[in-house]
Amino acid sequence: MNDTLPSWHDTPTKRAILDFVAAVTDEAGPQYVPATERIAVFDNDGTLWCEKPMYIQLDFILRQMATRAASEPELRTQQPWKAAWEQDYHWFSEAITNHYRGDDSALRVVLGGLLALSEGRVVEAVEASAKAFVENERHPTLGLAYRDCVYQPMLELLRYLDRHSFSNYIVSGGGRDFMRGFSEDLYAVPRERVIGSTVAYRYVEDEHGGAIVQRADLDVINDGPDKAVQIWSVLGRRPILAAGNSNGDLAMLTFAGGPSLPALRLLVVHDDGEREFEYSAGAEKALGMTLSQGWTAVSMQRDWQQIFPG
Amino acid sequence: MNDTLPSWHDTPTKRAILDFVAAVTDEAGPQYVPATERIAVFDNDGTLWCEKPMYIQLDFILRQMATRAASEPELRTQQPWKAAWEQDYHWFSEAITNHYRGDDSALRVVLGGLLALSEGRVVEAVEASAKAFVENERHPTLGLAYRDCVYQPMLELLRYLDRHSFSNYIVSGGGRDFMRGFSEDLYAVPRERVIGSTVAYRYVEDEHGGAIVQRADLDVINDGPDKAVQIWSVLGRRPILAAGNSNGDLAMLTFAGGPSLPALRLLVVHDDGEREFEYSAGAEKALGMTLSQGWTAVSMQRDWQQIFPG
């Protein structure tokens, strides 16, 4: 058991993963699933990489907002530009906590700023800046570059599934264009397997085949039941393995398997305040379902020997 | 040359296809494209299968409308139910001709009926009825089952590209859920590589993992510039081979290749009134661009030895 998933302790969680993969790849067994249907979906923030003290993409956005406020001083008196300019992270963190509590008013203000930033940006430029950001910028408290804020045990799980002919997809509330900037480098997940939130696009004619340009209109907020909807839109298949960490992943976890396929549902539990962050806000229902439905909780403290790479 | 693409005559068109595939798969050559980027996109109606005297999916829809009108007599006085009930195909064919001329008023009436049919339908049921329809129903004039209205030379092209590690996608104005019902059987294109028009979905909770259900709201009309937008949304890549037959494919054809990749653009020309149908309405701009840009015209009359399988 030690060669496979080396950063996972030999616990029932690891056993559940190994047993599931063994069962669905056993051609003679009752739970066999052909390779084309071995779809695994992973939330990103808090599931594949760290999401505290704030979403990494939020830092990316805040820096862009601050840059904009630097050149347009009149923005500095209105939110969210004001908070970005003053580096008032507490204001943004409250916006997210309120979102988890069901109050989206502040998040909508953040969204308005984000949409204003998006208008007219060519998708390749967005990806390039996301890639540079993740490669070069650092996490505020962990002493790590953002590119190293990924969870080593989850990287091993992705690779393990890939070796067993699973197709791994990222299904995240994060921005699709943002994640496409680094999904291949960080996770070996190709860009066509990234499902995320997105603004609308327009096609702009030019001299070399036209360009895809972001618009200041929301297209998809890939959270909650919309994760199941987006999985079906893109794939037309149900996943047989789903991993998440918050209430926003509940529908996706529930959707896995369905009436006819086996399923493994993993909920990453942030219970390691020493090595990462300890929190359950926004995950209460998901934790309840994991207990009541017999899903598989992944305790960062008990199941993971190592959290970050290196 | 005769073993490859056997239903294609040995013409410059076939030579252009073979040369292109040879160039992009030659690792030592200047036009080499790695397998992950070998994306080929195909329009469906009029490109992979016959679209006259009316879209095959329209026949599918008309039958559903007639069934509905049979059980709800009050519908028989209003369009599009009236035309469906009376089998007034001319009315529908005019709606499409007007659409090509830029007048969408009648098409919008058809759409209203389509949306009413969609409301509340589980996606798997839509796919199953599409599959049964294509397998069992027959083309009104060609003397063929609909499943045999596919173009044999294009089937060979799909297979040839697949053997050279291309990823083939269908990018059609037709309904995504409709096409997913038969894309694997007819074209060996897996369901996750079907990009089409679609109504919106809702996720409905149930006892076995929830269901994806169609809503009576339009989500995507996959035509014109939106084909380029949808290709990027789903794939995040530009195609290097694009095949279409009408003005609605212009943006997709233009989008292929882009600033840095080689591209082959195929326009299927319906010039064989003996074996299929002869028409150019709705393809005028695409034909003009093919001439002026040096794209590759595929003449059904001159380039295809055989049109339908069997």
PDB file of C-alpha atoms in Angstrom, chain A residues 4 14-33 38 160-161 164 166 240-241 262 264:
ATOM      1  CA  THR A   4       0.602   3.921  -4.182  1.00  0.00           C
ATOM      2  CA  LYS A  14      -6.827   5.338   1.559  1.00  0.00           C
ATOM      3  CA  ARG A  15      -8.255   1.823   1.619  1.00  0.00           C
ATOM      4  CA  ALA A  16     -11.617   3.131   0.335  1.00  0.00           C
ATOM      5  CA  ILE A  17      -9.886   4.818  -2.603  1.00  0.00           C
ATOM      6  CA  LEU A  18      -7.784   1.783  -3.498  1.00  0.00           C
ATOM      7  CA  ASP A  19     -10.756  -0.574  -3.156  1.00  0.00           C
ATOM      8  CA  PHE A  20     -12.938   1.618  -5.355  1.00  0.00           C
ATOM      9  CA  VAL A  21     -10.369   1.891  -8.114  1.00  0.00           C
ATOM     10  CA  ALA A  22      -9.712  -1.834  -7.928  1.00  0.00           C
ATOM     11  CA  ALA A  23     -13.448  -2.567  -8.183  1.00  0.00           C
ATOM     12  CA  VAL A  24     -14.229  -0.332 -11.159  1.00  0.00           C
ATOM     13  CA  THR A  25     -11.180  -1.504 -13.116  1.00  0.00           C
ATOM     14  CA  ASP A  26     -11.791  -5.222 -12.525  1.00  0.00           C
ATOM     15  CA  GLU A  27     -13.227  -6.426 -15.808  1.00  0.00           C
ATOM     16  CA  ALA A  28     -14.561  -9.570 -14.229  1.00  0.00           C
ATOM     17  CA  GLY A  29     -16.117  -7.811 -11.255  1.00  0.00           C
ATOM     18  CA  PRO A  30     -19.680  -6.598 -10.724  1.00  0.00           C
ATOM     19  CA  GLN A  31     -18.647  -2.934 -10.375  1.00  0.00           C
ATOM     20  CA  TYR A  32     -16.591  -2.751 -13.558  1.00  0.00           C
ATOM     21  CA  VAL A  33     -16.801   0.577 -15.390  1.00  0.00           C
ATOM     22  CA  ARG A  38     -14.323   6.590 -15.608  1.00  0.00           C
ATOM     23  CA  TYR A 160      -3.128   7.386  -9.715  1.00  0.00           C
ATOM     24  CA  LEU A 161      -6.527   7.787 -11.383  1.00  0.00           C
ATOM     25  CA  HIS A 164      -6.078   3.686 -14.226  1.00  0.00           C
ATOM     26  CA  PHE A 166      -9.792   7.797 -15.459  1.00  0.00           C
ATOM     27  CA  ILE A 240     -18.040   8.041 -10.815  1.00  0.00           C
ATOM     28  CA  LEU A 241     -15.634   9.822  -8.499  1.00  0.00           C
ATOM     29  CA  PRO A 262     -20.814   2.902  -8.661  1.00  0.00           C
ATOM     30  CA  LEU A 264     -16.817   7.262  -4.637  1.00  0.00           C
TER      31      LEU A 264
END
